[in-house]
Short mmCIF file of C-alpha atoms in Angstrom, two decimals:
data_model
loop_
_atom_site.label_atom_id
_atom_site.label_comp_id
_atom_site.label_asym_id
_atom_site.label_seq_id
_atom_site.Cartn_x
_atom_site.Cartn_y
_atom_site.Cartn_z
CA UNK A 36 0.31 -0.16 0.18
CA UNK A 37 1.28 3.50 -0.56
CA UNK A 38 0.97 6.11 2.02
CA UNK A 39 0.75 9.67 1.83
CA UNK A 40 1.76 12.20 3.83
CA UNK A 41 -0.12 16.35 3.27
CA UNK A 42 2.08 18.17 6.14
CA UNK A 43 -0.10 22.08 6.12
CA UNK A 44 0.47 25.19 8.49
CA UNK A 45 -1.26 26.99 9.88
CA UNK A 46 -2.23 28.55 7.03
CA UNK A 47 -3.60 25.10 5.42
CA UNK A 48 -0.96 25.79 3.18
CA UNK A 49 0.50 22.64 1.67
CA UNK A 50 4.31 22.79 3.46
CA UNK A 51 5.77 18.88 2.95
CA UNK A 52 4.60 15.63 1.86
CA UNK A 53 5.92 12.14 1.42
CA UNK A 54 4.39 9.65 0.70
CA UNK A 55 5.76 5.01 0.65
CA UNK A 56 5.62 2.51 -0.53
CA UNK A 57 4.50 0.32 -2.86
CA UNK A 58 0.78 -0.22 -4.66
CA UNK A 59 1.44 -4.22 -5.53
CA UNK A 60 -1.40 -3.04 -8.12
CA UNK A 61 0.22 -4.82 -11.09
CA UNK A 62 3.91 -6.93 -10.57
CA UNK A 63 7.29 -4.46 -10.63
CA UNK A 64 7.06 -1.85 -13.43
CA UNK A 65 4.05 -2.49 -14.52
CA UNK A 66 1.75 -1.19 -11.49
CA UNK A 67 0.66 1.94 -12.73
CA UNK A 68 -0.61 3.18 -9.06
CA UNK A 69 3.17 3.58 -8.83
CA UNK A 70 3.93 4.81 -10.85
CA UNK A 71 1.18 7.61 -11.51
CA UNK A 72 2.35 8.27 -8.20
CA UNK A 73 6.28 8.43 -8.34
CA UNK A 74 5.96 10.64 -11.21
CA UNK A 75 3.19 13.67 -9.38
CA UNK A 76 5.75 13.70 -6.39
CA UNK A 77 8.82 14.06 -8.03
CA UNK A 78 7.72 16.17 -10.94
CA UNK A 79 6.29 18.51 -8.39
CA UNK A 80 9.72 18.78 -6.88
CA UNK A 81 11.06 18.77 -10.52
CA UNK A 82 8.74 22.08 -10.72
CA UNK A 83 9.31 23.92 -7.18
CA UNK A 84 13.44 23.62 -7.64
CA UNK A 85 12.49 24.24 -11.68
CA UNK A 86 10.40 26.24 -11.66
CA UNK A 87 10.77 29.26 -8.59
CA UNK A 88 14.31 27.86 -8.12
CA UNK A 89 13.05 27.08 -4.15
CA UNK A 90 15.92 24.86 -2.31
CA UNK A 91 14.22 22.13 -1.36
CA UNK A 92 14.24 19.34 1.47
CA UNK A 93 14.31 16.89 -0.19
CA UNK A 94 14.50 12.53 0.43
CA UNK A 95 13.96 10.00 -2.34
CA UNK A 96 14.95 6.45 -2.01
CA UNK A 97 13.21 2.74 -2.88
CA UNK A 98 9.38 3.09 -1.85
CA UNK A 99 9.94 6.21 -0.55
CA UNK A 100 10.10 10.81 -1.03
CA UNK A 101 10.19 13.93 1.81
CA UNK A 102 9.97 17.02 0.26
CA UNK A 103 10.09 19.37 2.58
CA UNK A 104 9.79 23.85 1.27
CA UNK A 105 11.84 26.13 3.58
CA UNK A 106 11.14 27.55 5.66
CA UNK A 107 12.33 30.09 5.10
CA UNK A 108 10.62 31.74 2.31
CA UNK A 109 7.80 34.91 1.72
CA UNK A 110 5.07 34.81 1.36
CA UNK A 111 4.75 35.05 -2.32
CA UNK A 112 6.42 32.25 -2.53
CA UNK A 113 4.39 30.67 -0.03
CA UNK A 114 1.49 30.77 -2.59
CA UNK A 115 3.30 30.04 -5.45
CA UNK A 116 4.53 26.67 -4.50
CA UNK A 117 0.92 25.36 -3.70
CA UNK A 118 -0.39 25.34 -7.24
CA UNK A 119 2.34 23.45 -7.35
CA UNK A 120 1.94 21.32 -4.80
CA UNK A 121 -1.90 22.01 -4.61
CA UNK A 122 -1.61 20.32 -8.72
CA UNK A 123 -0.09 17.37 -6.71
CA UNK A 124 -2.60 16.69 -4.77
CA UNK A 125 -5.36 16.64 -6.90
CA UNK A 126 -3.71 13.96 -9.48
CA UNK A 127 -2.86 12.18 -5.89
CA UNK A 128 -6.20 12.42 -5.21
CA UNK A 129 -7.83 11.90 -8.70
CA UNK A 130 -5.37 8.39 -8.23
CA UNK A 131 -6.97 7.96 -5.27
CA UNK A 132 -10.27 8.00 -5.69
CA UNK A 133 -10.13 5.30 -8.68
CA UNK A 134 -7.52 2.77 -7.40
CA UNK A 135 -8.69 3.81 -3.30
CA UNK A 136 -7.55 -0.16 -2.17
CA UNK A 137 -4.17 0.39 -3.16
CA UNK A 138 -3.02 4.25 -1.85
CA UNK A 139 -3.81 6.13 2.40
CA UNK A 140 -4.08 9.11 1.56
CA UNK A 141 -3.85 11.71 4.87
CA UNK A 142 -4.37 15.40 4.95
CA UNK A 143 -7.38 17.65 6.95
CA UNK A 144 -8.26 18.31 3.26
CA UNK A 145 -9.44 15.12 2.34
#
């Protein structure tokens, strides 16, 4: 099972996320559930860095992705980052709705 945890600040802005585990919905290399969540999580990291030049704190290894925004961002950068992070979350929620037996999604707004 894939476990997704969305972290938010007191203003309800996404400040980080963790994705861990495997869906085991199909054979390794053919699991569209794992691929979907992994691509969304990794693309968000790339977009934060390449589009907004945010030096995010992240870790990636087999079955694990963790991302956290730095604490010293301006409100404008937090808002721009949240466009990217909320887009990621929309994709994850869509995958969750189709494949909820393989995903746990933890977010105060779910």
